[in-house]
Structures are given as C-alpha cells and as structure tokens.
PDB file of C-alpha atoms in Angstrom:
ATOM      1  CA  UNK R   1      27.211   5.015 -15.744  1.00  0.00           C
ATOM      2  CA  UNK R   2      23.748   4.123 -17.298  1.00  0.00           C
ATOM      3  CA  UNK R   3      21.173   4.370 -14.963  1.00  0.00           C
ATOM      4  CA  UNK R   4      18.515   1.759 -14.326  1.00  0.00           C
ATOM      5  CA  UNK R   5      14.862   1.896 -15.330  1.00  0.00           C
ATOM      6  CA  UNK R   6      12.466   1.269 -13.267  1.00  0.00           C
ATOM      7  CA  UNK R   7       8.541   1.437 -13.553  1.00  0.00           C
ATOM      8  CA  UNK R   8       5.779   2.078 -10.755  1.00  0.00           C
ATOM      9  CA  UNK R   9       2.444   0.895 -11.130  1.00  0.00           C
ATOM     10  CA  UNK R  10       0.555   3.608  -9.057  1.00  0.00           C
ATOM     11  CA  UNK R  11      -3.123   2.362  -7.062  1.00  0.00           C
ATOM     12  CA  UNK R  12      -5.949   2.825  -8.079  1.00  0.00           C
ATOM     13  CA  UNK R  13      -8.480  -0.211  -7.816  1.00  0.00           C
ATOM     14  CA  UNK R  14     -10.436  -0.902 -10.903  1.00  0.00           C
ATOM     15  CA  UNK R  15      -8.899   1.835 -13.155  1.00  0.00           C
ATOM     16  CA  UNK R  16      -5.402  -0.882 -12.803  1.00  0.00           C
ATOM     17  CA  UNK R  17      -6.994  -2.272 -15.933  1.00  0.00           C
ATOM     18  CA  UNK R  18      -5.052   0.443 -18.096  1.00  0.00           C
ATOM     19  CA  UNK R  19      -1.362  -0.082 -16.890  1.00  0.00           C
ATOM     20  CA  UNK R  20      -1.831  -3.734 -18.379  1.00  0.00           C
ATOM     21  CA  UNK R  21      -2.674  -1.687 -21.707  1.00  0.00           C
ATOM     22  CA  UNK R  22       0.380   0.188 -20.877  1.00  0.00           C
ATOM     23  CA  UNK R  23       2.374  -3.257 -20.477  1.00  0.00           C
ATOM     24  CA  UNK R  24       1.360  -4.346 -23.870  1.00  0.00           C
ATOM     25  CA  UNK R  25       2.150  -1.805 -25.715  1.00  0.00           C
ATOM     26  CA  UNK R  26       6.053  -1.549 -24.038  1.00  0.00           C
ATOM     27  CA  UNK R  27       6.019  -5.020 -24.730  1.00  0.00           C
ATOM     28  CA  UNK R  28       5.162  -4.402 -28.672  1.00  0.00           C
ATOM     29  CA  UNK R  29       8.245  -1.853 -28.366  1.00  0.00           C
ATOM     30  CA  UNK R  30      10.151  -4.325 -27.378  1.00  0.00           C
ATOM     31  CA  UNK R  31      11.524  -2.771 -24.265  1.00  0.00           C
ATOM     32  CA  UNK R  32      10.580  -4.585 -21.156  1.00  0.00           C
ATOM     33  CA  UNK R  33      13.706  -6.633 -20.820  1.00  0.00           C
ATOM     34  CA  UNK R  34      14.982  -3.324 -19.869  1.00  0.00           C
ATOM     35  CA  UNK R  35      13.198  -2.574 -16.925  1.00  0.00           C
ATOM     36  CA  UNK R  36      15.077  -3.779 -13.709  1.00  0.00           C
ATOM     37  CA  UNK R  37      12.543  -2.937 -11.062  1.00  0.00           C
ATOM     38  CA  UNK R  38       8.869  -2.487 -10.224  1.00  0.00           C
ATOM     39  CA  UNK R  39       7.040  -0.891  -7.580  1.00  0.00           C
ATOM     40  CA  UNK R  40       3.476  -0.898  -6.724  1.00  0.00           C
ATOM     41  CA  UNK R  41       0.497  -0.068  -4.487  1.00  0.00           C
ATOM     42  CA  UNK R  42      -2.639  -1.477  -4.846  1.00  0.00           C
ATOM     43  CA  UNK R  43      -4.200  -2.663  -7.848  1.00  0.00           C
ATOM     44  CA  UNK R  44      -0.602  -1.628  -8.682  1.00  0.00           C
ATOM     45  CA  UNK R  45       1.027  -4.514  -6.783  1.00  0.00           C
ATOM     46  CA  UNK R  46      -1.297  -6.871  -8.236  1.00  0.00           C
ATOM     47  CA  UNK R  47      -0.300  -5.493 -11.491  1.00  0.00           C
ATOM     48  CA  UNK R  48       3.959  -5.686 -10.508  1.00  0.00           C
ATOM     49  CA  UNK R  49       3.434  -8.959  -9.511  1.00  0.00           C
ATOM     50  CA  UNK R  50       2.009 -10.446 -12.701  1.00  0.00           C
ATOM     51  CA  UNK R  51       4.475  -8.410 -14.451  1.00  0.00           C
ATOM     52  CA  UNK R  52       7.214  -9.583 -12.470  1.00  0.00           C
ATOM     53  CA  UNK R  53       6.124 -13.467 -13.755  1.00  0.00           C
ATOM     54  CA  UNK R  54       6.127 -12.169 -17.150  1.00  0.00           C
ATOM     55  CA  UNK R  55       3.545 -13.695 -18.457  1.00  0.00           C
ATOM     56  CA  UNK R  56       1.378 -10.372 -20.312  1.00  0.00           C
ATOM     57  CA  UNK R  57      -1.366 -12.894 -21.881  1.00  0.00           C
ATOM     58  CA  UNK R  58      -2.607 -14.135 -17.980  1.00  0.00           C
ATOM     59  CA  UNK R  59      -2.719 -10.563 -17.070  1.00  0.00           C
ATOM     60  CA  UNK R  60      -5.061  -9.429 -20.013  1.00  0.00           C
ATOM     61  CA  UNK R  61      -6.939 -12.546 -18.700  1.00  0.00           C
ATOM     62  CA  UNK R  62      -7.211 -11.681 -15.308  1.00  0.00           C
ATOM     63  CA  UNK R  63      -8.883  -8.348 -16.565  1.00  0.00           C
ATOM     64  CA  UNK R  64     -10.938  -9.330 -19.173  1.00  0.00           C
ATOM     65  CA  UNK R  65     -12.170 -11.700 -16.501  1.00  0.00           C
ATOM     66  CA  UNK R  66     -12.843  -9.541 -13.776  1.00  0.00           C
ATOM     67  CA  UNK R  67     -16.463  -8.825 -12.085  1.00  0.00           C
ATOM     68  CA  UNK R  68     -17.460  -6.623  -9.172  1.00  0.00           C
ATOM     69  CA  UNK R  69     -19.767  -9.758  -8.077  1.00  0.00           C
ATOM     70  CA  UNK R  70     -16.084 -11.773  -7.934  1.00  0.00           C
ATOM     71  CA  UNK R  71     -13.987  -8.692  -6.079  1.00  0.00           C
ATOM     72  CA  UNK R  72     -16.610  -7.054  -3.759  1.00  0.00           C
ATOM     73  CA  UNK R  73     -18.353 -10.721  -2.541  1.00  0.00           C
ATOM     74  CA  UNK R  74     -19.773 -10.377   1.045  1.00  0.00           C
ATOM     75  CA  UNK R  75     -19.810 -14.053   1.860  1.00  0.00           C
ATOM     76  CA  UNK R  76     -18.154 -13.598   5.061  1.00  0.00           C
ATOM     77  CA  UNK R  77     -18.620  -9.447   4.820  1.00  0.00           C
ATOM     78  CA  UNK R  78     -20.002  -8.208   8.587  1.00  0.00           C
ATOM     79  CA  UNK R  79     -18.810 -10.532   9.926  1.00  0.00           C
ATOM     80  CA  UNK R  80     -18.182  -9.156  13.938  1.00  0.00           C
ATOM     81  CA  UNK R  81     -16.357 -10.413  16.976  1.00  0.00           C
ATOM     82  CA  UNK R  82     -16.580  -8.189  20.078  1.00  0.00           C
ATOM     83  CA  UNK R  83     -18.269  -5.305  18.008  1.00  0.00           C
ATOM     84  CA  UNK R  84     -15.977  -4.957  15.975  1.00  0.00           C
ATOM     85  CA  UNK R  85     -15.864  -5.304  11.762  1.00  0.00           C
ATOM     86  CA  UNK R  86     -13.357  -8.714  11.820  1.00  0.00           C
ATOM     87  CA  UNK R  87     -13.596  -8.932   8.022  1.00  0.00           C
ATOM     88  CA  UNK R  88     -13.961  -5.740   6.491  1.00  0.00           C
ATOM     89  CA  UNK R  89     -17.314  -4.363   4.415  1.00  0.00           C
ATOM     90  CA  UNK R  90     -16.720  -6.754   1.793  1.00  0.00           C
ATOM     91  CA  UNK R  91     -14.072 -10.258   1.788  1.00  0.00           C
ATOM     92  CA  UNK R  92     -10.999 -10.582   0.098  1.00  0.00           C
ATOM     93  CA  UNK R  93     -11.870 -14.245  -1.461  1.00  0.00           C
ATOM     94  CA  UNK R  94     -12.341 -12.569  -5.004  1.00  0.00           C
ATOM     95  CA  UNK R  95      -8.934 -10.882  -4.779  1.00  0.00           C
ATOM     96  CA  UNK R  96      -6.893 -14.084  -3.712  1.00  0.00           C
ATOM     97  CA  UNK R  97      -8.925 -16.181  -6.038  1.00  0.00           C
ATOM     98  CA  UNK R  98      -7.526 -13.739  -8.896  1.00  0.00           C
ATOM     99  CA  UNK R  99      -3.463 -13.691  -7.195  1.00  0.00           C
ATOM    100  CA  UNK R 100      -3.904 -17.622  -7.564  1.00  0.00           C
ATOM    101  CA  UNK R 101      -4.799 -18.455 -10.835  1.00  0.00           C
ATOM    102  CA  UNK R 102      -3.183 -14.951 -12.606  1.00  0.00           C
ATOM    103  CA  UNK R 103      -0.170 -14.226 -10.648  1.00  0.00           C
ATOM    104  CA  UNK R 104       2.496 -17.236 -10.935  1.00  0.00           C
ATOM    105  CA  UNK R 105       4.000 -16.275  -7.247  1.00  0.00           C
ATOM    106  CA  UNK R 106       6.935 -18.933  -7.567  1.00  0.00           C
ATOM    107  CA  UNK R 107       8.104 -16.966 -11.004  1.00  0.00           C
ATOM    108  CA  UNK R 108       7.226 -13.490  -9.305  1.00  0.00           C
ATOM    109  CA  UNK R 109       9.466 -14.914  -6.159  1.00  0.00           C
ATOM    110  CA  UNK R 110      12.453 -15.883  -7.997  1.00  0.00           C
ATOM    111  CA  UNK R 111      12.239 -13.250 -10.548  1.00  0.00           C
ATOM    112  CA  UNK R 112      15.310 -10.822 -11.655  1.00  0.00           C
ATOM    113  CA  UNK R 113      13.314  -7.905 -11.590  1.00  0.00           C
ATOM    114  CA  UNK R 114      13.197  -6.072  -8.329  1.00  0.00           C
ATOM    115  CA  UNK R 115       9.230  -5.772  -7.176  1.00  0.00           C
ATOM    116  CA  UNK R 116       8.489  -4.051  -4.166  1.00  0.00           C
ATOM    117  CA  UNK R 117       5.047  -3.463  -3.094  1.00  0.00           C
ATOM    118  CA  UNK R 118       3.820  -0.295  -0.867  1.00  0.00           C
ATOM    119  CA  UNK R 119       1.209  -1.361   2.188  1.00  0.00           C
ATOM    120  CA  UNK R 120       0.592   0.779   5.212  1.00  0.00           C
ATOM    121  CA  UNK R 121       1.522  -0.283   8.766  1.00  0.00           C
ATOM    122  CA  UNK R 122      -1.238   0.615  11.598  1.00  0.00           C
ATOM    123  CA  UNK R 123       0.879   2.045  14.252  1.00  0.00           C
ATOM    124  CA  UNK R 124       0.408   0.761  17.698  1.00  0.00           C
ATOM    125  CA  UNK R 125      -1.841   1.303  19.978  1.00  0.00           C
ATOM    126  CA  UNK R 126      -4.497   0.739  16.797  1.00  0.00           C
ATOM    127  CA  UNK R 127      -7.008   2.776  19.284  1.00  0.00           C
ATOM    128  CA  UNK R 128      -8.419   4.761  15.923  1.00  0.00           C
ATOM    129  CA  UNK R 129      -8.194   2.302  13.341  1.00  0.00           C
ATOM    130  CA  UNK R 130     -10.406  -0.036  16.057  1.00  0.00           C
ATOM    131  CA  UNK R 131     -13.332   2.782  16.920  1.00  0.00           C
ATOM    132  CA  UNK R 132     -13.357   2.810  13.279  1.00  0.00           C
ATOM    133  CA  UNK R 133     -13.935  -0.763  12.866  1.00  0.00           C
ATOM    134  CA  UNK R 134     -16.495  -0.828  15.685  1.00  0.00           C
ATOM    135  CA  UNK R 135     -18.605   2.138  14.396  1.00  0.00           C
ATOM    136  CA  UNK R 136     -18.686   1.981  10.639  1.00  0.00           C
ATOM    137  CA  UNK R 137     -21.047   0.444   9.179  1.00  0.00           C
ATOM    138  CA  UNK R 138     -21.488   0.045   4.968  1.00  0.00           C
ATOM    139  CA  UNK R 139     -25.073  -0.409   5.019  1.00  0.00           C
ATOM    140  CA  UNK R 140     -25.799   2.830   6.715  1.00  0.00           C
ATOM    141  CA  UNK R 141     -25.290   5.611   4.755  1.00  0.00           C
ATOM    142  CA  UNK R 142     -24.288   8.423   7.464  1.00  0.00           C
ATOM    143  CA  UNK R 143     -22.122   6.042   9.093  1.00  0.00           C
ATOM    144  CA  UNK R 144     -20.414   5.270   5.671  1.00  0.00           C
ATOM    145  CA  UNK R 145     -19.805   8.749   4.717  1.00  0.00           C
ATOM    146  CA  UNK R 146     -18.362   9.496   8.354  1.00  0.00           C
ATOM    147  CA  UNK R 147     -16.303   6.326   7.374  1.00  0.00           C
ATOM    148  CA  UNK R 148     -15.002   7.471   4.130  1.00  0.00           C
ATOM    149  CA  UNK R 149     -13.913  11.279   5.614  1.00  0.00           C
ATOM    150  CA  UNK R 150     -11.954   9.105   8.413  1.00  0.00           C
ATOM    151  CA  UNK R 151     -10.299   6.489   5.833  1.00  0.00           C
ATOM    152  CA  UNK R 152      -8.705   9.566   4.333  1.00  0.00           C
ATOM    153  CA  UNK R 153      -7.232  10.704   8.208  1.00  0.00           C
ATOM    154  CA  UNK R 154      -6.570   6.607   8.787  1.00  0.00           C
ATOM    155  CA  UNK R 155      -3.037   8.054   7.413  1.00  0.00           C
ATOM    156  CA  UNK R 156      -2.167  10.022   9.965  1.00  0.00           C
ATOM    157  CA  UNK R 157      -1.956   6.714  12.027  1.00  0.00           C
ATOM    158  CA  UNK R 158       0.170   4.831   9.573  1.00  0.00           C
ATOM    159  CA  UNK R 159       3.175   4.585   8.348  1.00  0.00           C
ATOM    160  CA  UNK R 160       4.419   3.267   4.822  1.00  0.00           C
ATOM    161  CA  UNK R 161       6.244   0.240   4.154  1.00  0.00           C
ATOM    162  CA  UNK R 162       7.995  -1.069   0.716  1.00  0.00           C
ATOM    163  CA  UNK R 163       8.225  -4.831   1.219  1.00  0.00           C
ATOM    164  CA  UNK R 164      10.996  -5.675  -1.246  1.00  0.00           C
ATOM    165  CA  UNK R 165       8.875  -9.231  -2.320  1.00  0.00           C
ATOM    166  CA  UNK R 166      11.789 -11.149  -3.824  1.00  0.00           C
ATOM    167  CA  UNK R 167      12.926 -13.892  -1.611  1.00  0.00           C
ATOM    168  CA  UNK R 168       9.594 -14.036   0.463  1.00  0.00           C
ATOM    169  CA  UNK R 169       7.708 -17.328   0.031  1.00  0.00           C
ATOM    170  CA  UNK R 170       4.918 -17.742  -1.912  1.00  0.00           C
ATOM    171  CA  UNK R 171       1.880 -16.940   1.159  1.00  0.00           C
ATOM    172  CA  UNK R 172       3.609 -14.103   2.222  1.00  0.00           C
ATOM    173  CA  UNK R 173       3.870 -12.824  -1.213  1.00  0.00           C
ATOM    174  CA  UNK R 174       0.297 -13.474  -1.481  1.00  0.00           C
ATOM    175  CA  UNK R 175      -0.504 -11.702   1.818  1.00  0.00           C
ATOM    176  CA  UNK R 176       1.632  -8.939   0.805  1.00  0.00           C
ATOM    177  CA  UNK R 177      -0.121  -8.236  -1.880  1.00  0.00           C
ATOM    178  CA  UNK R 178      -3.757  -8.254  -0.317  1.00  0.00           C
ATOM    179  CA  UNK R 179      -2.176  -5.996   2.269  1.00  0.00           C
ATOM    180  CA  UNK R 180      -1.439  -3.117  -0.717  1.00  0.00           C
ATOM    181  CA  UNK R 181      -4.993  -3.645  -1.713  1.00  0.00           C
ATOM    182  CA  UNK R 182      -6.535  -3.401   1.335  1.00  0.00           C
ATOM    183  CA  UNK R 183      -8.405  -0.689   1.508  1.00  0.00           C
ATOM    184  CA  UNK R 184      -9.737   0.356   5.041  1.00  0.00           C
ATOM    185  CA  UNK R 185     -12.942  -1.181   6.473  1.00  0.00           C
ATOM    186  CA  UNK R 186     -14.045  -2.175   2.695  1.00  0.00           C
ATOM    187  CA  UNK R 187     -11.533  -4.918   2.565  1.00  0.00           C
ATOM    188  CA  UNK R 188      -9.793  -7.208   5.604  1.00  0.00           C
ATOM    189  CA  UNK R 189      -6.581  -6.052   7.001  1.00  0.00           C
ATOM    190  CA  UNK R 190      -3.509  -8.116   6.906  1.00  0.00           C
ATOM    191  CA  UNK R 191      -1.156  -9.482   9.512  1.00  0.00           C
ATOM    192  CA  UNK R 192       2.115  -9.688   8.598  1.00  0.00           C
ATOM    193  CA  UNK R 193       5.345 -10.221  11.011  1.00  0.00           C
ATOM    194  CA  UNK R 194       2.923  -9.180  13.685  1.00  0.00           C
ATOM    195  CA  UNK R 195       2.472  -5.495  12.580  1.00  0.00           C
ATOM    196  CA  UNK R 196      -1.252  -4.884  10.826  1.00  0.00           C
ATOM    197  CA  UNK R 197      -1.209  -3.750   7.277  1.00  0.00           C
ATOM    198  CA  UNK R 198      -3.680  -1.944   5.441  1.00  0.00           C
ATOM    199  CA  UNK R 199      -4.006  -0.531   1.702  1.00  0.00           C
ATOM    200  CA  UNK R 200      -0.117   0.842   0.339  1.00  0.00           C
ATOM    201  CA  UNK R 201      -2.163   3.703  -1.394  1.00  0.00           C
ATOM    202  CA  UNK R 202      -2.979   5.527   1.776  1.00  0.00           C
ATOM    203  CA  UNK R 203       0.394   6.594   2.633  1.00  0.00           C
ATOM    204  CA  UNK R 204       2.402   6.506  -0.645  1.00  0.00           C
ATOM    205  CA  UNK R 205      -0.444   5.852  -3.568  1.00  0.00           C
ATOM    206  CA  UNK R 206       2.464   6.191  -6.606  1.00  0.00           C
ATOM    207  CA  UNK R 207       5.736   4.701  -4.510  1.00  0.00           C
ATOM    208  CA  UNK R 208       8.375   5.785  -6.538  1.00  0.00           C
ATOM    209  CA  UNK R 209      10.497   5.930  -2.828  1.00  0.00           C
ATOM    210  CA  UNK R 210      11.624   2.618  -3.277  1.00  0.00           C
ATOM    211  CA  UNK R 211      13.082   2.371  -6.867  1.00  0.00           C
ATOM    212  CA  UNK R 212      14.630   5.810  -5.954  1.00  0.00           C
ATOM    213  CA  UNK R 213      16.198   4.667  -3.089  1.00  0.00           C
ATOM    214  CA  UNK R 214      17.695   1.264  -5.049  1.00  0.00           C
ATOM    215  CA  UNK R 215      19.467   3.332  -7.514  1.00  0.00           C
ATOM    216  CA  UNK R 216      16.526   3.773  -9.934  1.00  0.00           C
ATOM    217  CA  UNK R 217      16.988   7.213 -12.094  1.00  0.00           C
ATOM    218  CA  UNK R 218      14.880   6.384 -14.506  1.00  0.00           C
ATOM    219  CA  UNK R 219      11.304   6.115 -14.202  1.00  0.00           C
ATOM    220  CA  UNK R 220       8.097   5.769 -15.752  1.00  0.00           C
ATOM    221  CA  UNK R 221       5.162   5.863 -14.012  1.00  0.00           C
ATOM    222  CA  UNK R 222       1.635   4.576 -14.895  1.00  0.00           C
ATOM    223  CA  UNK R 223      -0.799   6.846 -12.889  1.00  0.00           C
ATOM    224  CA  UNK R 224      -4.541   5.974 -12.285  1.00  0.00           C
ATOM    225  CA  UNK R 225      -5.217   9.621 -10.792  1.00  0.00           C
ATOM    226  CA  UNK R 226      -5.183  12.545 -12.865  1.00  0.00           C
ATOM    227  CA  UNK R 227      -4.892  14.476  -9.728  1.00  0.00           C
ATOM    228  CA  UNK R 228      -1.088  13.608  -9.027  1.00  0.00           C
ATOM    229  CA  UNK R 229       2.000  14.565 -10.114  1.00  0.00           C
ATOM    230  CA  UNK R 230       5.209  13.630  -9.446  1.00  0.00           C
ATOM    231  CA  UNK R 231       7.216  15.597  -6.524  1.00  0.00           C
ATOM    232  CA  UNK R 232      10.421  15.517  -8.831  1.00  0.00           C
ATOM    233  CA  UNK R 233      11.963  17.448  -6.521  1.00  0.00           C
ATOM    234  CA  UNK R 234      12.147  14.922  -3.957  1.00  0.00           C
ATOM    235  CA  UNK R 235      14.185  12.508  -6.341  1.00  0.00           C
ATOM    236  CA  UNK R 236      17.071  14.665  -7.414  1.00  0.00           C
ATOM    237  CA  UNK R 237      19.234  13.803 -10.653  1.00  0.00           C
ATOM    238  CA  UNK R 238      15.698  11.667 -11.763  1.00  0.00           C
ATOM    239  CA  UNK R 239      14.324  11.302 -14.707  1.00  0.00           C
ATOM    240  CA  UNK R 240      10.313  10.317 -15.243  1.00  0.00           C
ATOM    241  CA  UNK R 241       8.116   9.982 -17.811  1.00  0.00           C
ATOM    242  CA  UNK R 242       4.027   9.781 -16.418  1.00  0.00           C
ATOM    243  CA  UNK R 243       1.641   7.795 -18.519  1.00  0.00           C
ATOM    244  CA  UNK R 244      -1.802   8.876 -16.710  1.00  0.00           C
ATOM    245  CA  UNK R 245      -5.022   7.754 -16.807  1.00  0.00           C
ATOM    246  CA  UNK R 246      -7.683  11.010 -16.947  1.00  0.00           C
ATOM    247  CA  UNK R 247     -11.113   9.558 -16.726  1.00  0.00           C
ATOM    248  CA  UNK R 248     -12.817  13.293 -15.772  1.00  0.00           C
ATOM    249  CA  UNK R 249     -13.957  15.070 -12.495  1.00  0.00           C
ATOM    250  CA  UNK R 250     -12.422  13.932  -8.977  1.00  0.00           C
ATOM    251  CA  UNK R 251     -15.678  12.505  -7.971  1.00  0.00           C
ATOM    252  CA  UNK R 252     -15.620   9.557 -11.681  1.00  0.00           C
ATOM    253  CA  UNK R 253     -12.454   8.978 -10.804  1.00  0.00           C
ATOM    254  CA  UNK R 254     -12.905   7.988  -7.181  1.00  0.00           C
ATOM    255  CA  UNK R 255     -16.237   6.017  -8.467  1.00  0.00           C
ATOM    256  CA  UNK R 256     -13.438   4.408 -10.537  1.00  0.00           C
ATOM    257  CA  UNK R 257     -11.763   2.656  -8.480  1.00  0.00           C
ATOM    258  CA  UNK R 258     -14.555   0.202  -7.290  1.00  0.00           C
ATOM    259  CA  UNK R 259     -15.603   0.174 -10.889  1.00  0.00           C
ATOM    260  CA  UNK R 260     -14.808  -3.761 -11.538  1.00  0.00           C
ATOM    261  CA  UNK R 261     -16.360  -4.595 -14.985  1.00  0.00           C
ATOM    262  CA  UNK R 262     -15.105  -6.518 -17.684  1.00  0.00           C
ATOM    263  CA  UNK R 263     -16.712  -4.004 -20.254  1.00  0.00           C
ATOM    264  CA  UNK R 264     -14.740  -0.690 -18.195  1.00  0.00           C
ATOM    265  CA  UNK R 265     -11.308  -2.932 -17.692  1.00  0.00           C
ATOM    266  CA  UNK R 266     -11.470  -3.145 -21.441  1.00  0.00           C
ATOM    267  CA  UNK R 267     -11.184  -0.140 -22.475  1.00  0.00           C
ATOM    268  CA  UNK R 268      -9.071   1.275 -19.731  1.00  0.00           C
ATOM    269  CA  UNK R 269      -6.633  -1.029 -21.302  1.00  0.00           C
ATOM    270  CA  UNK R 270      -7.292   0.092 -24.424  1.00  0.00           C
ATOM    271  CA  UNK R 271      -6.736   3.625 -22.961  1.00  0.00           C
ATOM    272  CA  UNK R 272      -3.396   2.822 -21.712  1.00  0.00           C
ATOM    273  CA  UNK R 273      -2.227   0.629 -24.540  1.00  0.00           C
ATOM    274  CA  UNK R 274      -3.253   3.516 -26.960  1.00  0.00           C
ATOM    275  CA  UNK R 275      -1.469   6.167 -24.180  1.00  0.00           C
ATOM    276  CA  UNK R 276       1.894   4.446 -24.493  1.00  0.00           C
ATOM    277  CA  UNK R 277       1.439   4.653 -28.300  1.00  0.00           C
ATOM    278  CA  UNK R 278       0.353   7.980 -29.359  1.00  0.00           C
ATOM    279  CA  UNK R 279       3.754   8.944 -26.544  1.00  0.00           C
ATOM    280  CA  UNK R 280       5.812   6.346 -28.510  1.00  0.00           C
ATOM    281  CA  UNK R 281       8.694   8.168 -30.008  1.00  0.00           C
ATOM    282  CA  UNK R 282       8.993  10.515 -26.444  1.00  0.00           C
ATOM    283  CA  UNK R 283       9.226   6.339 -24.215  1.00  0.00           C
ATOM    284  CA  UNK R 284      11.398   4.864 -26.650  1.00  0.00           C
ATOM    285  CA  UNK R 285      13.583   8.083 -26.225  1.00  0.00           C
ATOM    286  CA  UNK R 286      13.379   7.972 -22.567  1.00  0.00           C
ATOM    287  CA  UNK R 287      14.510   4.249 -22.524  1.00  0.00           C
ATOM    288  CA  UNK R 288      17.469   4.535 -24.961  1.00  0.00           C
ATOM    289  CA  UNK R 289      18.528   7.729 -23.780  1.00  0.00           C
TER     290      UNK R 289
END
C-alpha cells in the first residue's frame, strides 16, 4: 500500500520566509499534487494555510511584503484591565491584516489537503500564565528577561492541540491560526471553544504528531531551527526527509524569529528554494519511492 506524503511546516516566526522558498522549488519539481496533508505551528500554520489555497505567487507576496513596523505594531500594545497585559506586548492587527489579504481561508477551508495547525491550550486554573501577564512588562528590561526564562516553563502549563482546520469556518480558521502564532505575552492569546490558546510552537514546535497519527509515513519537514531533529523513533515504520534552515549560533537564530524584513524574508527564501534544489535528486527519490 503506498503511503501518503505529508509535509510539516515547523515555527519559527520570521525565519517562515524560507519554507515558501522550499514551496517553490517542490512546485518547479512538479510534485505538490502529491502531498495529501500539512501540518504547522506558527509562522508554520500561516505558511500551511496559504499552501493549502494553493496559490504560491500570494505567498511570495505576503513575504516580500512583510515589515516588522506591520507585524510587531503596538497600537493597542499595553493595553491593561485589572493589572493585567489584556493584549499582549505587541497586537496582532499586522498578523490578521496579512491572513486576510494572503491566505484565501474559503479555498484553505474546503481544500483536499488535510491542514492541521498545532496551538497550545492554557490549562485551567491559568493561575501562572495570569502572574505572568500581570508582572511582565516589555519595556523593562529585567522584567523582560524574567519573562522570556518563564515563556520557556509557560509549557509545563499547557497542553498541545492539532486543530484539524478543514471544515471550520472561515473566523475560526483565522483565529486558529493567530492562536499557533501567538507567542506568550508578545502577542494576544486566543479564545477558542472557551479553552485559551497560545503559540503551537511551545509544546510541539515541528508537529509531525498529527500527520503521523492520520496515516502519514512519509514526511518532509521544513525546519526553521537547526537545533532539532526529528525523534524518528517516536513514528515507527516513518520515513522523513528534513530540509533545515541553519542561520548560525542559538542566540541568531532566536533573534531570527522576530526578524520581519523584507530584505531577510528574501533571502531566507532564497535559502530554502536553493535547499530543496541542491537535495533535488535525494526529494524527488523520497516522493517516488
């Protein structure tokens, strides 16, 4: 029985820009009508999403057209209720500006390929996650590097879930979305079904989980972390192949991630685009095998 191929688009803010580049140059190989499913977190939902409307043009757009004045805008950042951060450091109106006029959600609803998108659920009672709110502060710089050390143990009060998009309506999709991307305290959180979402990548960053569990045996994955690798053997009888962006010590690649310039999502497409082709023979192999 030939298994399906499926492709995760792992998170990684700003560095996203080079599994477009990646896209392309599958696209030039003439083998994305044979992926079935997506998965992302992240930038990497953004990314599924546009990929799951199929339109590779709009995404290079939405790229080339990026700013870190439109993604981290503060018009509504600090803004408090009770003490506590309501809205996050910075809003997410650059982010859903972007979904709207890149992402065709009506196409990504109603589209054959399976898309699911990691976002983490704040367990209940949020006591943590709230003291966190109340406390941190991005315009004091002790408070923000106590902030960032407790983002990374945020996890330890979450728990992942893969919300298979298909089917959902068009808001939710949207809201889905700005959930996986929602990075702690920098961005807004997102309500959805009652339970309070924050970013996908801080429980399952590369959520191959998902595809697995629908059948999915073989993978590729389009990394933004040089750091990661695969637990293969967590996925028995899998097959992956891991295109990876490397841009250098752990501390560029975090800076990375809220790296939002047209000039930088250039050439981490180029990266990836060039990636995928210097590994051609070895993905067209893994696709046709």
């Amino acid at each position: 029985m030939e298994s399906k191929i499926g492709v995760v688009f792992g998170g990684g803010g700003g560095k996203g820009a080079y599994q477009i580049g990646v896209w392309k140059a599958l696209n030039e190989f003439g083998l994305c009508g044979l992926i079935k499913g997506v998965s992302g977190a992240s930038a990497g939902a953004l990314n599924g999403a546009m990929f799951c409307a199929g339109d590779l043009d709009m995404a290079v757009s939405a790229w080339r057209g990026i700013s870190e004045r439109a993604i981290l805008t503060r018009d509504i950042c600090q803004n408090y209720r009770g003490g506590v951060i309501r809205d996050g450091w910075f809003s997410n109106r650059g982010l859903k500006e972007m979904i709207k006029r890149y992402a065709d959600l009506t196409a990504v609803r109603n589209s054959k390929t399976v898309f699911y998108a990691a976002a983490s659920r704040v367990r209940e009672p949020a006591i943590f996650y709230n003291y966190l709110k109340k406390y941190s502060s991005e315009k004091n710089i002790l408070h923000k590097a106590i902030s960032a050390f407790f983002i990374t143990k945020l996890s330890l009060v979450t728990t992942a879930r893969y919300f298979k998009v298909n089917g959902y309506d068009e808001r939710t999709i949207e809201d889905i979305i700005l959930a996986s991307s929602a990075i702690p305290l920098v961005f807004p959180d997102i309500t959805i079904e009652g339970s309070v979402y924050v970013d996908g990548g801080l429980k399952d960053n590369v959520p191959v989980l998902p595809l697995y569990n629908d059948g999915f045996r073989r993978i590729l994955v389009a990394n933004l972390d040089a750091g990661y690798r695969i637990p293969a053997a967590k996925f028995p009888g899998a097959e992956f192949f891991e295109l990876t962006l490397n841009e250098g010590d752990r501390l560029r690649t975090m800076a990375g991630t809220f790296d939002f310039t047209a000039k930088h999502a250039e050439a981490r497409m180029e990266r990836g685009y060039n990636d995928c082709l210097a590994a051609a023979e070895s993905v067209l192999e893994f696709f046709k095998m």
